[in-house]
PDB file of C-alpha atoms in Angstrom:
ATOM      1  CA  MET A 551      12.649 -27.755  15.966  1.00 46.00           C
ATOM      2  CA  LYS A 552      15.139 -28.715  13.288  1.00 52.00           C
ATOM      3  CA  ARG A 553      14.637 -25.369  11.031  1.00 70.00           C
ATOM      4  CA  LYS A 554      16.427 -22.500  13.176  1.00 73.00           C
ATOM      5  CA  SER A 555      15.055 -19.843  11.202  1.00 78.00           C
ATOM      6  CA  MET A 556      11.368 -21.072  12.178  1.00 81.00           C
ATOM      7  CA  ARG A 557      12.617 -21.368  15.687  1.00 79.00           C
ATOM      8  CA  ILE A 558      13.492 -17.699  15.838  1.00 84.00           C
ATOM      9  CA  LEU A 559      10.255 -16.697  13.973  1.00 86.00           C
ATOM     10  CA  ILE A 560       8.101 -18.581  16.662  1.00 87.00           C
ATOM     11  CA  THR A 561      10.357 -17.527  19.724  1.00 88.00           C
ATOM     12  CA  ILE A 562       9.915 -13.844  18.550  1.00 89.00           C
ATOM     13  CA  LEU A 563       6.343 -14.007  18.133  1.00 90.00           C
ATOM     14  CA  GLY A 564       5.030 -16.572  20.548  1.00 88.00           C
ATOM     15  CA  GLY A 565       7.885 -16.637  23.128  1.00 85.00           C
ATOM     16  CA  TRP A 566       6.261 -14.064  25.598  1.00 83.00           C
ATOM     17  CA  PHE A 567       3.516 -16.840  26.157  1.00 87.00           C
ATOM     18  CA  GLY A 568       6.008 -19.804  25.829  1.00 88.00           C
ATOM     19  CA  LEU A 569       4.880 -21.002  22.483  1.00 88.00           C
ATOM     20  CA  HIS A 570       8.416 -22.052  21.500  1.00 83.00           C
ATOM     21  CA  ARG A 571       8.585 -24.472  24.905  1.00 86.00           C
ATOM     22  CA  TYR A 572       5.377 -26.148  24.024  1.00 83.00           C
ATOM     23  CA  LEU A 573       6.693 -26.975  20.880  1.00 81.00           C
ATOM     24  CA  ASN A 574      10.063 -28.401  22.305  1.00 77.00           C
ATOM     25  CA  HIS A 575       7.699 -30.748  24.531  1.00 79.00           C
ATOM     26  CA  GLN A 576       8.721 -28.356  27.431  1.00 85.00           C
ATOM     27  CA  ILE A 577       5.236 -28.350  28.856  1.00 88.00           C
ATOM     28  CA  GLY A 578       6.119 -27.111  32.429  1.00 88.00           C
ATOM     29  CA  LEU A 579       8.396 -24.021  31.256  1.00 86.00           C
ATOM     30  CA  GLY A 580       5.354 -23.294  28.611  1.00 88.00           C
ATOM     31  CA  VAL A 581       2.869 -23.061  31.449  1.00 91.00           C
ATOM     32  CA  LEU A 582       5.368 -21.022  33.633  1.00 90.00           C
ATOM     33  CA  TYR A 583       6.071 -18.577  30.623  1.00 88.00           C
ATOM     34  CA  THR A 584       2.237 -18.167  29.820  1.00 92.00           C
ATOM     35  CA  LEU A 585       1.439 -17.455  33.278  1.00 92.00           C
ATOM     36  CA  THR A 586       4.488 -15.259  33.678  1.00 92.00           C
ATOM     37  CA  PHE A 587       4.420 -13.488  30.233  1.00 88.00           C
ATOM     38  CA  GLY A 588       7.838 -15.144  29.301  1.00 86.00           C
ATOM     39  CA  LEU A 589       9.210 -14.868  32.895  1.00 87.00           C
ATOM     40  CA  PHE A 590       8.349 -11.147  32.772  1.00 90.00           C
ATOM     41  CA  GLY A 591      10.117 -10.735  29.561  1.00 87.00           C
ATOM     42  CA  ILE A 592      13.487 -11.631  30.757  1.00 91.00           C
ATOM     43  CA  GLY A 593      13.092 -15.142  29.661  1.00 88.00           C
ATOM     44  CA  TRP A 594      11.750 -14.240  26.655  1.00 87.00           C
ATOM     45  CA  PHE A 595      14.596 -11.892  25.544  1.00 88.00           C
ATOM     46  CA  ILE A 596      17.282 -14.517  26.681  1.00 90.00           C
ATOM     47  CA  ASP A 597      15.431 -17.370  24.473  1.00 88.00           C
ATOM     48  CA  ILE A 598      15.427 -14.787  21.515  1.00 87.00           C
ATOM     49  CA  TYR A 599      19.173 -14.093  21.890  1.00 86.00           C
ATOM     50  CA  ARG A 600      19.862 -17.894  22.271  1.00 84.00           C
ATOM     51  CA  ALA A 601      17.731 -18.577  19.118  1.00 82.00           C
ATOM     52  CA  CYS A 602      19.449 -16.050  16.938  1.00 82.00           C
ATOM     53  CA  ALA A 603      22.955 -17.230  18.329  1.00 78.00           C
ATOM     54  CA  SER A 604      22.199 -20.676  17.201  1.00 69.00           C
ATOM     55  CA  LEU A 605      22.422 -19.726  13.668  1.00 65.00           C
ATOM     56  CA  TYR A 606      26.148 -18.934  14.213  1.00 64.00           C
ATOM     57  CA  ASP A 607      26.769 -22.470  15.738  1.00 59.00           C
ATOM     58  CA  PHE A 608      28.803 -23.808  12.995  1.00 55.00           C
ATOM     59  CA  LYS A 609      28.738 -27.859  13.829  1.00 60.00           C
ATOM     60  CA  PRO A 610      29.165 -29.655  10.394  1.00 61.00           C
ATOM     61  CA  PRO A 611      27.463 -32.843  10.834  1.00 65.00           C
ATOM     62  CA  VAL A 612      30.171 -35.890  10.981  1.00 67.00           C
ATOM     63  CA  GLN A 613      30.443 -37.634   8.012  1.00 73.00           C
ATOM     64  CA  PRO A 614      31.382 -41.510   8.004  1.00 80.00           C
ATOM     65  CA  VAL A 615      34.409 -42.744   6.442  1.00 82.00           C
ATOM     66  CA  PRO A 616      35.271 -45.982   5.190  1.00 87.00           C
ATOM     67  CA  THR A 617      37.124 -48.490   7.593  1.00 88.00           C
ATOM     68  CA  VAL A 618      40.792 -48.779   6.681  1.00 91.00           C
ATOM     69  CA  GLU A 619      42.171 -52.277   7.492  1.00 93.00           C
ATOM     70  CA  GLU A 620      45.616 -52.297   9.381  1.00 95.00           C
ATOM     71  CA  ILE A 621      46.973 -55.425   7.573  1.00 95.00           C
ATOM     72  CA  LEU A 622      46.194 -56.508   3.901  1.00 92.00           C
ATOM     73  CA  THR A 623      47.029 -60.032   2.481  1.00 93.00           C
ATOM     74  CA  ILE A 624      47.011 -60.122  -1.257  1.00 91.00           C
ATOM     75  CA  ASP A 625      48.523 -63.092  -3.123  1.00 90.00           C
ATOM     76  CA  SER A 626      50.101 -64.378  -0.112  1.00 91.00           C
ATOM     77  CA  ARG A 627      51.783 -61.004   0.461  1.00 93.00           C
ATOM     78  CA  VAL A 628      51.211 -59.213   3.992  1.00 95.00           C
ATOM     79  CA  TYR A 629      51.253 -55.408   3.544  1.00 95.00           C
ATOM     80  CA  LYS A 630      51.194 -52.973   6.688  1.00 96.00           C
ATOM     81  CA  LEU A 631      49.534 -49.702   6.703  1.00 96.00           C
ATOM     82  CA  SER A 632      51.875 -46.782   6.465  1.00 96.00           C
ATOM     83  CA  TYR A 633      49.529 -43.671   5.975  1.00 95.00           C
ATOM     84  CA  SER A 634      46.164 -43.242   5.604  1.00 96.00           C
ATOM     85  CA  TYR A 635      44.189 -39.992   4.238  1.00 95.00           C
ATOM     86  CA  ASN A 636      40.161 -39.345   4.743  1.00 94.00           C
ATOM     87  CA  ARG A 637      38.284 -36.730   2.933  1.00 93.00           C
ATOM     88  CA  VAL A 638      40.961 -36.453  -0.051  1.00 95.00           C
ATOM     89  CA  GLU A 639      38.969 -34.377  -2.768  1.00 94.00           C
ATOM     90  CA  LEU A 640      39.505 -35.341  -6.167  1.00 94.00           C
ATOM     91  CA  TYR A 641      38.718 -32.872  -9.200  1.00 90.00           C
ATOM     92  CA  THR A 642      35.801 -33.952 -11.031  1.00 86.00           C
ATOM     93  CA  MET A 643      35.421 -32.304 -14.732  1.00 78.00           C
ATOM     94  CA  HIS A 644      32.045 -33.751 -15.076  1.00 76.00           C
ATOM     95  CA  SER A 645      28.937 -35.097 -12.700  1.00 75.00           C
ATOM     96  CA  PHE A 646      28.130 -38.459 -13.258  1.00 70.00           C
ATOM     97  CA  ASN A 647      24.907 -40.154 -13.232  1.00 72.00           C
ATOM     98  CA  PHE A 648      25.349 -43.240 -11.320  1.00 74.00           C
ATOM     99  CA  THR A 649      25.859 -44.192  -7.968  1.00 86.00           C
ATOM    100  CA  VAL A 650      29.288 -45.238  -6.416  1.00 90.00           C
ATOM    101  CA  PRO A 651      28.751 -47.510  -2.897  1.00 92.00           C
ATOM    102  CA  PHE A 652      29.910 -45.867   0.014  1.00 93.00           C
ATOM    103  CA  GLY A 653      33.247 -47.734   0.591  1.00 94.00           C
ATOM    104  CA  ALA A 654      33.519 -48.933  -2.764  1.00 94.00           C
ATOM    105  CA  GLN A 655      37.144 -49.883  -3.921  1.00 95.00           C
ATOM    106  CA  LEU A 656      38.479 -47.541  -6.412  1.00 96.00           C
ATOM    107  CA  GLY A 657      41.069 -48.169  -9.040  1.00 95.00           C
ATOM    108  CA  PHE A 658      43.328 -45.761 -10.441  1.00 96.00           C
ATOM    109  CA  ARG A 659      45.383 -45.026 -13.501  1.00 96.00           C
ATOM    110  CA  THR A 660      48.294 -42.759 -14.581  1.00 96.00           C
ATOM    111  CA  GLU A 661      47.668 -40.710 -17.514  1.00 94.00           C
ATOM    112  CA  PRO A 662      50.960 -39.446 -18.950  1.00 94.00           C
ATOM    113  CA  SER A 663      49.517 -37.748 -22.253  1.00 95.00           C
ATOM    114  CA  ASN A 664      47.659 -35.295 -20.186  1.00 93.00           C
ATOM    115  CA  THR A 665      48.167 -32.038 -21.699  1.00 92.00           C
ATOM    116  CA  TYR A 666      47.854 -30.176 -18.279  1.00 90.00           C
ATOM    117  CA  ASP A 667      50.077 -32.436 -15.742  1.00 93.00           C
ATOM    118  CA  SER A 668      52.176 -35.441 -17.294  1.00 94.00           C
ATOM    119  CA  ARG A 669      51.930 -36.878 -13.930  1.00 95.00           C
ATOM    120  CA  ALA A 670      48.296 -36.873 -13.459  1.00 96.00           C
ATOM    121  CA  ILE A 671      46.328 -39.832 -11.819  1.00 96.00           C
ATOM    122  CA  TYR A 672      42.705 -40.312 -12.149  1.00 95.00           C
ATOM    123  CA  PHE A 673      40.554 -42.774 -10.335  1.00 95.00           C
ATOM    124  CA  LEU A 674      37.856 -45.133 -11.362  1.00 94.00           C
ATOM    125  CA  TRP A 675      34.938 -46.865 -10.913  1.00 92.00           C
ATOM    126  CA  ASN A 676      33.618 -49.462 -13.417  1.00 92.00           C
ATOM    127  CA  ASN A 677      36.300 -48.253 -15.848  1.00 91.00           C
ATOM    128  CA  THR A 678      34.619 -44.708 -15.533  1.00 90.00           C
ATOM    129  CA  ASN A 679      36.942 -41.925 -14.705  1.00 91.00           C
ATOM    130  CA  ILE A 680      35.142 -40.343 -11.462  1.00 92.00           C
ATOM    131  CA  GLY A 681      37.997 -37.669 -10.997  1.00 92.00           C
ATOM    132  CA  TYR A 682      41.620 -36.642 -10.869  1.00 94.00           C
ATOM    133  CA  ILE A 683      43.692 -36.313  -7.670  1.00 95.00           C
ATOM    134  CA  HIS A 684      44.981 -32.844  -7.199  1.00 92.00           C
ATOM    135  CA  ILE A 685      48.865 -31.840  -8.215  1.00 92.00           C
ATOM    136  CA  GLY A 686      51.101 -31.954  -4.875  1.00 91.00           C
ATOM    137  CA  ARG A 687      51.913 -34.042  -1.973  1.00 93.00           C
ATOM    138  CA  LEU A 688      49.596 -36.878  -2.283  1.00 94.00           C
ATOM    139  CA  GLN A 689      50.317 -37.316  -6.044  1.00 95.00           C
ATOM    140  CA  ASP A 690      53.709 -37.618  -5.253  1.00 95.00           C
ATOM    141  CA  MET A 691      53.032 -40.411  -2.685  1.00 96.00           C
ATOM    142  CA  ILE A 692      51.105 -42.265  -4.983  1.00 96.00           C
ATOM    143  CA  HIS A 693      53.732 -42.123  -7.872  1.00 96.00           C
ATOM    144  CA  ASP A 694      56.198 -43.363  -5.143  1.00 95.00           C
ATOM    145  CA  TYR A 695      54.198 -46.076  -3.943  1.00 95.00           C
ATOM    146  CA  MET A 696      53.457 -47.428  -7.178  1.00 94.00           C
ATOM    147  CA  ARG A 697      56.244 -49.892  -7.098  1.00 92.00           C
ATOM    148  CA  PRO A 698      56.998 -53.451  -5.960  1.00 92.00           C
ATOM    149  CA  GLY A 699      56.503 -53.943  -2.043  1.00 93.00           C
ATOM    150  CA  ARG A 700      53.913 -51.329  -1.797  1.00 95.00           C
ATOM    151  CA  TYR A 701      50.061 -51.115  -2.215  1.00 95.00           C
ATOM    152  CA  ILE A 702      47.514 -48.408  -2.358  1.00 96.00           C
ATOM    153  CA  LEU A 703      44.140 -48.515  -1.796  1.00 96.00           C
ATOM    154  CA  ALA A 704      41.221 -46.062  -2.428  1.00 96.00           C
ATOM    155  CA  LYS A 705      37.663 -46.290  -1.271  1.00 96.00           C
ATOM    156  CA  TYR A 706      35.060 -43.917  -2.299  1.00 95.00           C
ATOM    157  CA  GLU A 707      33.350 -41.668   0.529  1.00 93.00           C
ATOM    158  CA  GLY A 708      30.937 -39.619  -1.121  1.00 90.00           C
ATOM    159  CA  LEU A 709      30.479 -36.213  -3.027  1.00 87.00           C
ATOM    160  CA  THR A 710      31.185 -32.526  -1.796  1.00 84.00           C
ATOM    161  CA  GLU A 711      28.642 -29.903  -2.271  1.00 79.00           C
ATOM    162  CA  ASP A 712      30.363 -28.733  -5.440  1.00 78.00           C
ATOM    163  CA  GLY A 713      30.034 -32.390  -6.952  1.00 82.00           C
ATOM    164  CA  ASN A 714      33.713 -33.095  -6.498  1.00 86.00           C
ATOM    165  CA  VAL A 715      34.513 -36.907  -5.345  1.00 91.00           C
ATOM    166  CA  LEU A 716      35.957 -37.582  -1.943  1.00 93.00           C
ATOM    167  CA  ILE A 717      37.827 -40.689  -1.035  1.00 95.00           C
ATOM    168  CA  THR A 718      39.863 -42.191   1.567  1.00 96.00           C
ATOM    169  CA  LEU A 719      43.624 -43.191   0.398  1.00 96.00           C
ATOM    170  CA  SER A 720      45.725 -45.532   2.168  1.00 96.00           C
ATOM    171  CA  PHE A 721      49.209 -46.468   1.602  1.00 97.00           C
ATOM    172  CA  TYR A 722      50.673 -49.869   2.527  1.00 96.00           C
ATOM    173  CA  LYS A 723      54.231 -51.277   2.656  1.00 96.00           C
ATOM    174  CA  GLU A 724      54.805 -55.066   2.263  1.00 95.00           C
ATOM    175  CA  SER A 725      55.787 -56.445   5.811  1.00 89.00           C
ATOM    176  CA  LEU A 726      58.693 -58.784   5.871  1.00 76.00           C
TER     177      LEU A 726
END
């Protein structure tokens, strides 16, 4: 059963005769529960406990991240990966009504005229601002890597529950 609340309800109401076991395609255990009234009530209570405990089993689903190349060749220059960060959250001021493909390469620009942060950096998809990097270490790294012999690659991952953009940021240095 996929919904945990439904599993708890079915286990409490029909567990004494094995209904939850039948629904999980455990026919043998279902018959045993039916003939023994939930293993004399003990198995039924254990299953109720397990069903309730499963509500607190916080295992977030594994989210895919874009692949990061170890070596990049751009205009006959070879760059080697120095750092890579997954699930970097951008501050998104407005939700957007278009789809960005997973793993799509993003552009970025500085915004020195920004009244809140003169070192502001925003990311682009099809020339549309999709979010700002938060003030801090990664913003400083991006400014540091915006010079000759270095390269920054940003790829789209998805959206958070709050509607903010998630990206993968990769920092490269030119191999000599």
